[in-house]
Each structure stands twice: as structure tokens, then as C-alpha cells.
């Protein structure tokens, strides 16, 4: 084994056994770079708003680079994970457990949002008059909401018209459906499919290599997105709606620590240490306002932490459409805020009905910037007692709240994967605890695992 550790490519194993400090200066750390970029972006937005607003393409460009790889990464990861399972029933078991967890966590998220928005009452006293609202300001969002259709259309659209179309549009759920079916077909073929599975696994490794290169641009993307947000809307414009923003951030924090904390404890790991482990990804999402910007990275980190590849491949992509609890919190508080601002008193039955609808509609919100606002418009349209024109109140601060919901979505999906993996007996808990404590597992175990994967 000592000889194996000295072979080219294994130097990292030897370094970690000796626990040597990283061979890099602090300013070359992506975590530090993103944090500095966010600070510079905020400062630029305050000093020169017009030029800062023009930095939007930097943030959009970075997100597009990452989104370019999401569909093929989801496909290759899921196909390899499903094809390497012992039986087809594992796919259904993992998927069912994930969906049960998603619904339970969303119920808690909506309950927290409802309590906080009623305690703070951020919309009370605004005296919003729908007749004086700029309807054109929200027309684009309401039109998009109408095009989304109902729950039947949403479920029907999960099935792709064509495989190529699903990849071309980057529709994660459609790619997910095709990948699961393709993986099941390979699983049924048995040993005959081994060469193709190995080829797809190699392609997956190459895609993650591309992600590593693109992530070096994360500070530029974070700078551009943050500079645009502050330059376009200004910090001063936040004062009038600051209470709502504070409420959303408070609800997200309460959800993370009061809901996800106990879930993490029950699964056997520390939430605080886990948040530190995914700190770089949280900062990138903070800068870009999109949890999709770190999807490939979070999948890699969860596998490294000890979650099995099939669980990561199924739960993370599915969670990006079915476990958006940050978005659910925002939507619930946004709807009650508009009702309060418009002087509409909702009965308990109406609010419970609204939460029941949000349990469904929040699952259809994509994890990209602005989609939560569209889904909010679609949900609000189902409650005619609340004037949809009241969405104009949220336009100026929606972008500032998107960071909170995107980060919450990221943390929620990462914790969900750990919990489902532990529930399914597919989490190497001693390895996870060692890594979260800053102590890498023994190199011998890693070399053996690498060898077993390579030998198939």
C-alpha cells in the first residue's frame, strides 16, 4: 500500500494522511475570492449604480455556463447510479422516501412562514390600492404564470416530447425521467451493459472536470450579479419593504436551524459542521442568486462525504424541482403580505387552502432567479380575493429576497440527500463525521474504494 501511495496521482492521499496544510495561499481559495467579489460588487453598486447595473451580463453568463452542463451531468450521474444498483426496486424506494421527506419538510417550512408573517404583519398599514397599481409592471410574470397551467399540465410536461428537446431546453425533470428509464434498461441488460456504463461514467468524470474549470469564474459571476442588484434597485429602496425582507430571512433561518437541524441530528451529523463544509457553495449562491449554479459541485461533495452515488443522483436533481422550501417560504409570506397590504382579511380556512395549494405549486418552481416570482403569480391567480396587482409591491425587492430562498433551497436539498441516504442505509456515517470534523478518512479505505470502482 505504501507503493500505491507513491504512484502518480496519489500524492493527495499521502498529504491527507499526514494532514499537511493546503498548499495554497488564502487569497487563492475560492471561498475568499467569492466573498471579496460580493463585497466589491455591493460597493460598486452604491458608488456608481448606472455602471454597476451594466454588469448584469457577467452574472448571467456565469449561470449560463453552469446550466450548460446541468442536463448532461444529471443524465450521466443518474444513469450510472441506477445501472449500478442491485435491483430496480431500489430506484422506487429511494424516490418514494425522497418525496415523503420533501413533503414533510415543506409543511414545516410553510408553517414557519405563516407564523412569522402573522407576527410581524409587514403589509399592515401600507394601504395598497389595486386601482392605482402599474399592471404592466407585473404583466410579464402573470402571462408566464398563465402559460404554466395547472397541476395536470405540470405533471404531463414532465414527460419529454423528444429526448433531444429535453436536453436542448435543459429541463431537469424531463432529463431525469429519461435518465431513470435508460438506467433501468441498462440494469436489466446486466453484464452486457458494463462497457456502456463505464463509458458514461468516464463522460461524467469529464463533465465534472469542466465544472472545476468553470467554477474559477465564480467570483466574476458573483461580482456581476451583486453589482447589478444593488445598482439597479439601490439599497435605499429597501427601507419601505425592509420588514418583509427581514421576515423572509428570519423564516429561512428558522427553517434551517429549527427544522433541518433536528433532521440532521436524527441522521447522525452536525448541521453547523455541514454548513461549514458547503460554505463555498453557499457563497456562490449568495452572489449569483441561483442554487443551480452549484448543482454539480454539491453532488460531488455529497458523494465525497459518503452518500451513495444512486441516492445523490436521484435526490439532488429531483429536489431542485420538488424540494424548494426557500421558495415555498417566500411564496407563502408574499401572498399574505399582499393580502395585508390590500386590506384583505383571510380566514383560517382560506390560509390553510392556500398552504395546500403551495404544497403543489412550490414544487414546480425552478431553482433559477426570477422563477419564484412567476410561480407566486400563478398561485395568487388561484385566490381572486387577493389582488394580483399587489405583486407590483414586491418587484423592487424580489431580487434581494432571492438570495435567501436560493440558499435555503441549496441547504435543504443537501440535508435531504444526507437524510435519505441515512434512511436508506446508503450513508457512510463514520466517513461523513470524520470529514465534517476536518479529519479525512484513512487513505487505505479511499484507495480500495477507488480500485473497486475502477475494476467495476
Short mmCIF file of C-alpha atoms in Angstrom, two decimals:
data_model
loop_
_atom_site.label_atom_id
_atom_site.label_comp_id
_atom_site.label_asym_id
_atom_site.label_seq_id
_atom_site.Cartn_x
_atom_site.Cartn_y
_atom_site.Cartn_z
CA UNK A 1 0.00 0.00 0.00
CA UNK A 2 2.91 2.33 0.60
CA UNK A 3 3.93 1.82 -3.01
CA UNK A 4 0.44 2.62 -4.17
CA UNK A 5 0.51 5.87 -2.23
CA UNK A 6 3.66 6.96 -4.04
CA UNK A 7 2.25 6.36 -7.51
CA UNK A 8 1.47 9.45 -9.64
CA UNK A 9 -1.98 10.75 -8.88
CA UNK A 10 -1.94 9.51 -5.29
CA UNK A 11 0.08 12.35 -3.79
CA UNK A 12 -3.11 13.88 -2.43
CA UNK A 13 -3.79 10.72 -0.43
CA UNK A 14 -0.33 10.82 1.14
CA UNK A 15 -0.68 14.51 2.03
CA UNK A 16 -4.03 13.97 3.68
CA UNK A 17 -2.69 11.08 5.78
CA UNK A 18 -0.04 13.40 7.14
CA UNK A 19 -2.66 16.19 7.49
CA UNK A 20 -0.43 18.75 5.88
CA UNK A 21 -1.92 22.21 5.39
CA UNK A 22 -3.27 23.02 1.89
CA UNK A 23 -0.53 24.12 -0.49
CA UNK A 24 -2.20 27.41 -1.37
CA UNK A 25 -2.42 30.91 -0.03
CA UNK A 26 -5.66 32.11 1.46
CA UNK A 27 -6.42 34.51 -1.40
CA UNK A 28 -6.36 31.66 -3.92
CA UNK A 29 -9.21 29.98 -2.06
CA UNK A 30 -12.49 30.16 -3.98
CA UNK A 31 -14.39 30.88 -0.77
CA UNK A 32 -12.33 34.03 -0.14
CA UNK A 33 -12.46 35.12 -3.78
CA UNK A 34 -16.26 34.91 -3.94
CA UNK A 35 -16.65 36.76 -0.64
CA UNK A 36 -14.37 39.59 -1.82
CA UNK A 37 -16.18 39.73 -5.18
CA UNK A 38 -19.55 40.11 -3.45
CA UNK A 39 -18.22 42.96 -1.27
CA UNK A 40 -16.73 44.75 -4.30
CA UNK A 41 -19.99 44.31 -6.20
CA UNK A 42 -22.01 45.87 -3.38
CA UNK A 43 -19.58 48.78 -3.11
CA UNK A 44 -19.61 49.35 -6.87
CA UNK A 45 -23.42 49.33 -6.88
CA UNK A 46 -23.50 52.03 -4.21
CA UNK A 47 -20.78 54.25 -5.75
CA UNK A 48 -21.77 54.02 -9.44
CA UNK A 49 -25.26 52.50 -9.83
CA UNK A 50 -25.53 53.01 -13.60
CA UNK A 51 -22.30 51.24 -14.48
CA UNK A 52 -22.93 48.59 -11.82
CA UNK A 53 -26.30 47.76 -13.37
CA UNK A 54 -24.47 47.15 -16.65
CA UNK A 55 -22.54 44.30 -15.01
CA UNK A 56 -25.58 42.02 -15.24
CA UNK A 57 -24.18 40.00 -18.20
CA UNK A 58 -21.28 38.81 -16.02
CA UNK A 59 -23.62 37.10 -13.59
CA UNK A 60 -25.97 35.83 -16.30
CA UNK A 61 -23.05 34.50 -18.33
CA UNK A 62 -21.64 32.52 -15.42
CA UNK A 63 -25.03 30.94 -14.67
CA UNK A 64 -25.44 30.02 -18.35
CA UNK A 65 -22.04 28.32 -18.35
CA UNK A 66 -23.08 26.17 -15.40
CA UNK A 67 -26.58 25.48 -16.74
CA UNK A 68 -24.96 24.30 -19.98
CA UNK A 69 -23.61 21.29 -18.07
CA UNK A 70 -26.53 20.52 -15.75
CA UNK A 71 -28.59 18.35 -18.12
CA UNK A 72 -25.69 16.10 -19.22
CA UNK A 73 -24.39 15.84 -15.65
CA UNK A 74 -27.82 14.85 -14.32
CA UNK A 75 -28.15 12.31 -17.12
CA UNK A 76 -24.76 10.65 -16.69
CA UNK A 77 -24.90 10.65 -12.89
CA UNK A 78 -28.37 9.11 -12.70
CA UNK A 79 -27.74 6.55 -15.47
CA UNK A 80 -24.54 5.30 -13.80
CA UNK A 81 -26.14 5.32 -10.34
CA UNK A 82 -29.25 3.40 -11.43
CA UNK A 83 -27.31 0.98 -13.65
CA UNK A 84 -25.05 0.04 -10.73
CA UNK A 85 -27.92 -0.65 -8.34
CA UNK A 86 -28.59 -4.18 -7.18
CA UNK A 87 -32.28 -4.18 -8.15
CA UNK A 88 -34.89 -1.93 -9.74
CA UNK A 89 -36.86 -1.71 -6.52
CA UNK A 90 -34.04 0.44 -5.09
CA UNK A 91 -34.96 3.24 -7.52
CA UNK A 92 -38.58 3.28 -6.40
CA UNK A 93 -37.63 3.01 -2.73
CA UNK A 94 -35.20 5.92 -2.82
CA UNK A 95 -37.59 8.05 -4.88
CA UNK A 96 -40.54 7.38 -2.54
CA UNK A 97 -38.52 8.16 0.56
CA UNK A 98 -37.24 11.36 -1.00
CA UNK A 99 -40.76 12.54 -1.89
CA UNK A 100 -42.06 11.75 1.61
CA UNK A 101 -39.22 13.76 3.13
CA UNK A 102 -39.80 16.65 0.68
CA UNK A 103 -43.47 16.98 1.63
CA UNK A 104 -42.82 16.79 5.36
CA UNK A 105 -40.09 19.44 5.23
CA UNK A 106 -42.25 21.72 3.06
CA UNK A 107 -45.13 21.52 5.54
CA UNK A 108 -42.77 22.70 8.29
CA UNK A 109 -41.42 25.47 6.06
CA UNK A 110 -44.91 26.78 5.23
CA UNK A 111 -45.96 26.63 8.89
CA UNK A 112 -42.95 28.71 9.94
CA UNK A 113 -43.64 31.25 7.18
CA UNK A 114 -47.28 31.56 8.24
CA UNK A 115 -46.42 32.15 11.88
CA UNK A 116 -43.74 34.78 11.19
CA UNK A 117 -45.77 36.75 8.65
CA UNK A 118 -48.68 36.96 11.11
CA UNK A 119 -46.46 38.01 13.99
CA UNK A 120 -44.61 40.70 12.02
CA UNK A 121 -47.57 41.76 9.80
CA UNK A 122 -45.23 43.51 7.31
CA UNK A 123 -48.09 44.52 4.98
CA UNK A 124 -50.30 46.13 7.62
CA UNK A 125 -50.76 49.87 7.20
CA UNK A 126 -49.47 50.11 3.64
CA UNK A 127 -52.96 50.77 2.29
CA UNK A 128 -52.33 49.44 -1.21
CA UNK A 129 -54.98 50.35 -3.78
CA UNK A 130 -55.08 47.86 -6.71
CA UNK A 131 -56.71 50.51 -8.92
CA UNK A 132 -53.58 52.66 -8.79
CA UNK A 133 -51.11 49.84 -9.42
CA UNK A 134 -48.99 49.60 -12.55
CA UNK A 135 -50.49 46.45 -14.04
CA UNK A 136 -47.95 46.44 -16.86
CA UNK A 137 -45.17 46.01 -14.32
CA UNK A 138 -46.34 42.51 -13.47
CA UNK A 139 -47.83 41.63 -16.85
CA UNK A 140 -44.81 39.60 -17.92
CA UNK A 141 -44.97 37.49 -14.77
CA UNK A 142 -48.73 36.90 -14.87
CA UNK A 143 -48.51 35.92 -18.56
CA UNK A 144 -45.80 33.38 -17.75
CA UNK A 145 -47.90 32.12 -14.86
CA UNK A 146 -50.89 31.57 -17.15
CA UNK A 147 -48.71 29.59 -19.53
CA UNK A 148 -47.65 27.25 -16.73
CA UNK A 149 -51.13 25.75 -16.47
CA UNK A 150 -52.37 23.63 -13.59
CA UNK A 151 -51.01 20.61 -11.80
CA UNK A 152 -52.15 18.22 -14.55
CA UNK A 153 -50.22 20.18 -17.18
CA UNK A 154 -47.19 20.33 -14.91
CA UNK A 155 -47.15 16.57 -14.38
CA UNK A 156 -47.81 15.89 -18.06
CA UNK A 157 -44.94 18.15 -19.10
CA UNK A 158 -42.51 16.07 -17.03
CA UNK A 159 -42.63 13.60 -19.95
CA UNK A 160 -40.40 14.99 -22.74
CA UNK A 161 -41.76 15.29 -26.28
CA UNK A 162 -38.35 14.26 -27.55
CA UNK A 163 -35.15 13.31 -25.77
CA UNK A 164 -33.17 15.90 -27.72
CA UNK A 165 -35.72 18.58 -26.83
CA UNK A 166 -35.36 17.86 -23.11
CA UNK A 167 -31.58 18.31 -23.32
CA UNK A 168 -31.86 21.37 -25.56
CA UNK A 169 -34.19 23.14 -23.12
CA UNK A 170 -32.20 21.99 -20.10
CA UNK A 171 -35.39 20.71 -18.46
CA UNK A 172 -34.00 18.84 -15.44
CA UNK A 173 -37.18 16.89 -14.68
CA UNK A 174 -37.56 15.66 -18.26
CA UNK A 175 -33.90 14.65 -18.39
CA UNK A 176 -34.39 12.94 -15.02
CA UNK A 177 -37.27 10.82 -16.35
CA UNK A 178 -35.32 9.74 -19.43
CA UNK A 179 -32.17 9.02 -17.40
CA UNK A 180 -34.02 6.81 -14.90
CA UNK A 181 -35.64 4.81 -17.70
CA UNK A 182 -32.34 4.49 -19.55
CA UNK A 183 -30.55 3.43 -16.37
CA UNK A 184 -33.23 0.82 -15.63
CA UNK A 185 -32.84 -0.57 -19.15
CA UNK A 186 -29.08 -0.90 -18.63
CA UNK A 187 -29.70 -2.53 -15.26
CA UNK A 188 -31.88 -5.19 -16.91
CA UNK A 189 -29.19 -5.89 -19.50
CA UNK A 190 -26.76 -6.96 -16.81
CA UNK A 191 -23.08 -7.57 -17.69
CA UNK A 192 -23.66 -6.78 -21.37
CA UNK A 193 -24.20 -3.11 -20.45
CA UNK A 194 -20.96 -2.81 -18.46
CA UNK A 195 -18.88 -1.24 -21.30
CA UNK A 196 -21.55 1.41 -21.95
CA UNK A 197 -21.93 2.16 -18.23
CA UNK A 198 -18.14 2.57 -17.95
CA UNK A 199 -18.16 4.94 -20.93
CA UNK A 200 -20.95 7.07 -19.43
CA UNK A 201 -19.09 7.11 -16.09
CA UNK A 202 -15.98 8.39 -17.87
CA UNK A 203 -18.06 11.08 -19.59
CA UNK A 204 -19.44 12.05 -16.17
CA UNK A 205 -15.90 12.49 -14.82
CA UNK A 206 -15.03 14.71 -17.79
CA UNK A 207 -18.13 16.87 -17.20
CA UNK A 208 -17.22 17.39 -13.56
CA UNK A 209 -13.73 18.35 -14.74
CA UNK A 210 -15.34 21.06 -16.86
CA UNK A 211 -17.28 22.24 -13.80
CA UNK A 212 -13.99 22.66 -11.95
CA UNK A 213 -12.72 24.96 -14.70
CA UNK A 214 -15.93 27.00 -14.88
CA UNK A 215 -16.03 27.45 -11.10
CA UNK A 216 -12.86 29.50 -11.25
CA UNK A 217 -15.08 32.16 -12.84
CA UNK A 218 -17.47 32.16 -9.87
CA UNK A 219 -16.02 35.38 -8.35
CA UNK A 220 -16.62 37.23 -11.64
CA UNK A 221 -20.19 35.95 -11.81
CA UNK A 222 -20.86 36.83 -8.17
CA UNK A 223 -19.45 40.34 -8.68
CA UNK A 224 -21.60 40.97 -11.76
CA UNK A 225 -24.82 39.69 -10.20
CA UNK A 226 -24.38 41.60 -6.94
CA UNK A 227 -23.31 44.84 -8.65
CA UNK A 228 -26.39 44.70 -10.89
CA UNK A 229 -28.76 44.04 -7.99
CA UNK A 230 -27.52 46.96 -5.87
CA UNK A 231 -27.06 49.29 -8.85
CA UNK A 232 -30.48 48.55 -10.36
CA UNK A 233 -32.63 48.72 -7.23
CA UNK A 234 -30.47 50.62 -4.76
CA UNK A 235 -30.12 49.98 -1.06
CA UNK A 236 -32.38 52.93 -0.21
CA UNK A 237 -35.35 51.35 -1.96
CA UNK A 238 -35.30 48.53 0.57
CA UNK A 239 -36.36 50.62 3.55
CA UNK A 240 -40.11 50.61 2.83
CA UNK A 241 -40.23 46.83 2.43
CA UNK A 242 -37.47 46.03 4.88
CA UNK A 243 -39.81 44.35 7.34
CA UNK A 244 -40.97 41.83 4.75
CA UNK A 245 -37.38 41.13 3.75
CA UNK A 246 -36.37 40.70 7.38
CA UNK A 247 -39.30 38.34 7.85
CA UNK A 248 -38.31 36.18 4.87
CA UNK A 249 -34.69 35.97 6.05
CA UNK A 250 -35.84 35.20 9.61
CA UNK A 251 -38.19 32.45 8.37
CA UNK A 252 -35.42 30.90 6.28
CA UNK A 253 -33.03 30.92 9.24
CA UNK A 254 -35.69 29.43 11.50
CA UNK A 255 -36.36 26.69 8.95
CA UNK A 256 -32.68 25.83 8.56
CA UNK A 257 -31.95 25.57 12.28
CA UNK A 258 -35.32 24.54 13.76
CA UNK A 259 -36.33 22.05 11.05
CA UNK A 260 -33.21 20.94 9.22
CA UNK A 261 -31.19 20.93 12.46
CA UNK A 262 -33.27 18.16 14.09
CA UNK A 263 -33.37 16.22 10.81
CA UNK A 264 -29.58 16.38 10.64
CA UNK A 265 -29.27 15.34 14.27
CA UNK A 266 -31.59 12.38 13.68
CA UNK A 267 -29.42 11.37 10.70
CA UNK A 268 -26.34 11.48 12.91
CA UNK A 269 -24.41 14.54 11.76
CA UNK A 270 -23.95 18.15 12.87
CA UNK A 271 -25.80 20.77 10.82
CA UNK A 272 -23.35 23.54 11.76
CA UNK A 273 -20.36 21.48 10.62
CA UNK A 274 -22.26 20.52 7.46
CA UNK A 275 -22.95 24.19 6.65
CA UNK A 276 -19.24 24.91 7.03
CA UNK A 277 -18.47 22.01 4.69
CA UNK A 278 -20.66 23.51 1.92
CA UNK A 279 -19.64 27.10 2.72
CA UNK A 280 -18.15 27.79 -0.72
CA UNK A 281 -21.37 26.70 -2.43
CA UNK A 282 -23.45 28.91 -0.11
CA UNK A 283 -21.32 31.93 -1.01
CA UNK A 284 -21.58 31.24 -4.74
CA UNK A 285 -25.38 31.03 -4.44
CA UNK A 286 -25.35 34.26 -2.40
CA UNK A 287 -23.56 36.01 -5.22
CA UNK A 288 -25.49 34.54 -8.14
CA UNK A 289 -28.97 34.18 -6.55
CA UNK A 290 -29.26 30.77 -8.19
CA UNK A 291 -28.90 27.41 -6.48
CA UNK A 292 -28.41 25.80 -9.91
CA UNK A 293 -25.00 27.47 -10.10
CA UNK A 294 -23.60 24.88 -7.66
CA UNK A 295 -25.61 21.78 -8.54
CA UNK A 296 -22.64 19.82 -9.96
CA UNK A 297 -20.36 20.84 -7.07
CA UNK A 298 -22.85 19.89 -4.37
CA UNK A 299 -23.35 16.46 -5.94
CA UNK A 300 -19.60 15.86 -5.91
CA UNK A 301 -19.27 17.00 -2.29
CA UNK A 302 -22.13 14.80 -1.08
CA UNK A 303 -20.60 11.75 -2.74
CA UNK A 304 -17.25 12.59 -1.15
CA UNK A 305 -18.98 12.87 2.20
CA UNK A 306 -20.19 9.27 1.99
CA UNK A 307 -23.60 9.39 0.27
CA UNK A 308 -24.02 6.65 -2.31
CA UNK A 309 -23.98 7.69 -5.97
CA UNK A 310 -27.55 6.44 -6.68
CA UNK A 311 -29.00 8.46 -3.79
CA UNK A 312 -27.13 11.62 -4.80
CA UNK A 313 -28.04 11.13 -8.45
CA UNK A 314 -31.75 10.76 -7.71
CA UNK A 315 -32.37 13.02 -4.71
CA UNK A 316 -30.40 16.16 -5.65
CA UNK A 317 -31.81 16.74 -9.17
CA UNK A 318 -35.33 15.81 -8.02
CA UNK A 319 -35.00 18.15 -5.06
CA UNK A 320 -34.20 21.04 -7.37
CA UNK A 321 -37.83 20.88 -8.54
CA UNK A 322 -39.63 19.19 -5.65
CA UNK A 323 -37.83 20.45 -2.55
CA UNK A 324 -37.65 24.22 -2.88
CA UNK A 325 -38.57 25.16 0.67
CA UNK A 326 -36.91 28.56 0.48
CA UNK A 327 -39.20 29.35 -2.45
CA UNK A 328 -42.20 27.98 -0.54
CA UNK A 329 -41.43 30.29 2.41
CA UNK A 330 -41.13 33.30 0.11
CA UNK A 331 -44.37 32.48 -1.72
CA UNK A 332 -46.38 32.00 1.48
CA UNK A 333 -45.13 35.22 3.03
CA UNK A 334 -45.50 37.11 -0.25
CA UNK A 335 -49.15 36.12 -0.61
CA UNK A 336 -50.04 37.04 2.97
CA UNK A 337 -48.10 40.30 2.61
CA UNK A 338 -50.09 41.31 -0.49
CA UNK A 339 -53.33 40.44 1.33
CA UNK A 340 -52.32 42.50 4.37
CA UNK A 341 -51.22 45.44 2.22
CA UNK A 342 -54.53 45.35 0.31
CA UNK A 343 -56.62 45.16 3.47
CA UNK A 344 -57.88 41.64 2.68
CA UNK A 345 -58.59 39.57 5.79
CA UNK A 346 -58.17 35.88 5.09
CA UNK A 347 -59.99 33.26 7.14
CA UNK A 348 -58.10 30.33 8.65
CA UNK A 349 -59.73 28.04 6.11
CA UNK A 350 -58.55 30.24 3.23
CA UNK A 351 -55.00 30.29 4.58
CA UNK A 352 -54.95 26.53 5.03
CA UNK A 353 -56.26 26.15 1.50
CA UNK A 354 -53.52 28.47 0.28
CA UNK A 355 -50.89 26.36 2.04
CA UNK A 356 -52.35 23.21 0.43
CA UNK A 357 -52.01 24.82 -3.00
CA UNK A 358 -48.46 25.95 -2.20
CA UNK A 359 -47.53 22.37 -1.32
CA UNK A 360 -48.07 21.64 -5.02
CA UNK A 361 -47.17 24.86 -6.83
CA UNK A 362 -43.91 25.36 -4.94
CA UNK A 363 -42.75 22.03 -6.39
CA UNK A 364 -42.96 23.44 -9.89
CA UNK A 365 -40.72 26.44 -9.30
CA UNK A 366 -37.36 26.05 -10.99
CA UNK A 367 -34.27 26.87 -8.96
CA UNK A 368 -33.29 29.88 -11.06
CA UNK A 369 -33.51 33.60 -10.41
CA UNK A 370 -36.99 35.08 -11.02
CA UNK A 371 -38.90 31.79 -11.32
CA UNK A 372 -40.21 32.07 -7.77
CA UNK A 373 -41.94 35.33 -8.71
CA UNK A 374 -43.61 33.66 -11.71
CA UNK A 375 -44.83 30.76 -9.58
CA UNK A 376 -46.08 33.21 -6.96
CA UNK A 377 -48.15 34.92 -9.65
CA UNK A 378 -49.57 31.55 -10.74
CA UNK A 379 -50.56 30.68 -7.16
CA UNK A 380 -52.00 34.12 -6.46
CA UNK A 381 -54.24 33.78 -9.52
CA UNK A 382 -55.99 30.86 -7.77
CA UNK A 383 -57.15 33.24 -5.00
CA UNK A 384 -59.16 36.06 -6.61
CA UNK A 385 -59.80 37.69 -3.21
CA UNK A 386 -56.14 38.79 -3.20
CA UNK A 387 -55.44 41.38 -5.95
CA UNK A 388 -52.71 40.05 -8.24
CA UNK A 389 -51.74 43.66 -8.99
CA UNK A 390 -50.29 43.69 -5.48
CA UNK A 391 -47.28 41.82 -6.87
CA UNK A 392 -46.04 45.21 -8.02
CA UNK A 393 -45.17 45.86 -4.36
CA UNK A 394 -42.63 43.04 -4.48
CA UNK A 395 -40.91 43.85 -7.77
CA UNK A 396 -38.30 46.13 -6.25
CA UNK A 397 -37.17 43.74 -3.54
CA UNK A 398 -37.79 40.35 -5.13
CA UNK A 399 -34.17 40.12 -6.23
CA UNK A 400 -32.89 40.85 -2.73
CA UNK A 401 -35.03 38.08 -1.27
CA UNK A 402 -33.99 35.61 -3.97
CA UNK A 403 -30.64 35.10 -2.24
CA UNK A 404 -32.39 33.90 0.93
CA UNK A 405 -34.64 31.44 -0.84
CA UNK A 406 -31.87 30.16 -3.13
CA UNK A 407 -29.51 29.48 -0.21
CA UNK A 408 -32.33 27.81 1.73
CA UNK A 409 -33.14 25.64 -1.28
CA UNK A 410 -29.49 24.60 -1.55
CA UNK A 411 -29.13 23.73 2.14
CA UNK A 412 -32.50 21.97 2.15
CA UNK A 413 -31.58 19.74 -0.79
CA UNK A 414 -28.14 18.93 0.61
CA UNK A 415 -29.58 17.95 4.01
CA UNK A 416 -32.37 15.99 2.29
CA UNK A 417 -29.80 13.91 0.43
CA UNK A 418 -27.94 13.12 3.66
CA UNK A 419 -31.17 12.20 5.48
CA UNK A 420 -32.50 10.00 2.66
CA UNK A 421 -29.10 8.32 2.31
CA UNK A 422 -29.06 7.54 6.05
CA UNK A 423 -32.69 6.36 5.89
CA UNK A 424 -31.79 4.04 3.01
CA UNK A 425 -28.64 2.75 4.69
CA UNK A 426 -26.56 4.33 1.94
CA UNK A 427 -24.56 6.82 4.03
CA UNK A 428 -21.06 6.06 5.29
CA UNK A 429 -21.66 7.86 8.59
CA UNK A 430 -18.17 7.38 10.11
CA UNK A 431 -16.65 8.82 6.94
CA UNK A 432 -19.08 11.75 6.97
CA UNK A 433 -18.37 12.55 10.61
CA UNK A 434 -14.61 12.35 10.05
CA UNK A 435 -14.74 14.73 7.08
CA UNK A 436 -17.05 17.17 8.87
CA UNK A 437 -14.64 17.15 11.81
CA UNK A 438 -11.80 18.04 9.45
CA UNK A 439 -10.25 14.59 9.69
CA UNK A 440 -10.10 12.81 6.35
CA UNK A 441 -10.79 9.06 6.47
CA UNK A 442 -7.84 6.63 6.20
CA UNK A 443 -6.16 6.62 2.81
CA UNK A 444 -6.33 2.82 2.65
CA UNK A 445 -10.12 2.93 2.52
CA UNK A 446 -10.11 5.55 -0.24
CA UNK A 447 -7.62 3.62 -2.38
CA UNK A 448 -9.66 0.43 -2.04
CA UNK A 449 -12.88 2.24 -2.95
CA UNK A 450 -11.20 3.84 -5.96
CA UNK A 451 -9.87 0.45 -7.06
CA UNK A 452 -13.27 -1.23 -6.71
CA UNK A 453 -14.95 1.47 -8.78
CA UNK A 454 -12.28 1.28 -11.45
CA UNK A 455 -12.46 -2.53 -11.68
CA UNK A 456 -16.27 -2.41 -11.83
#
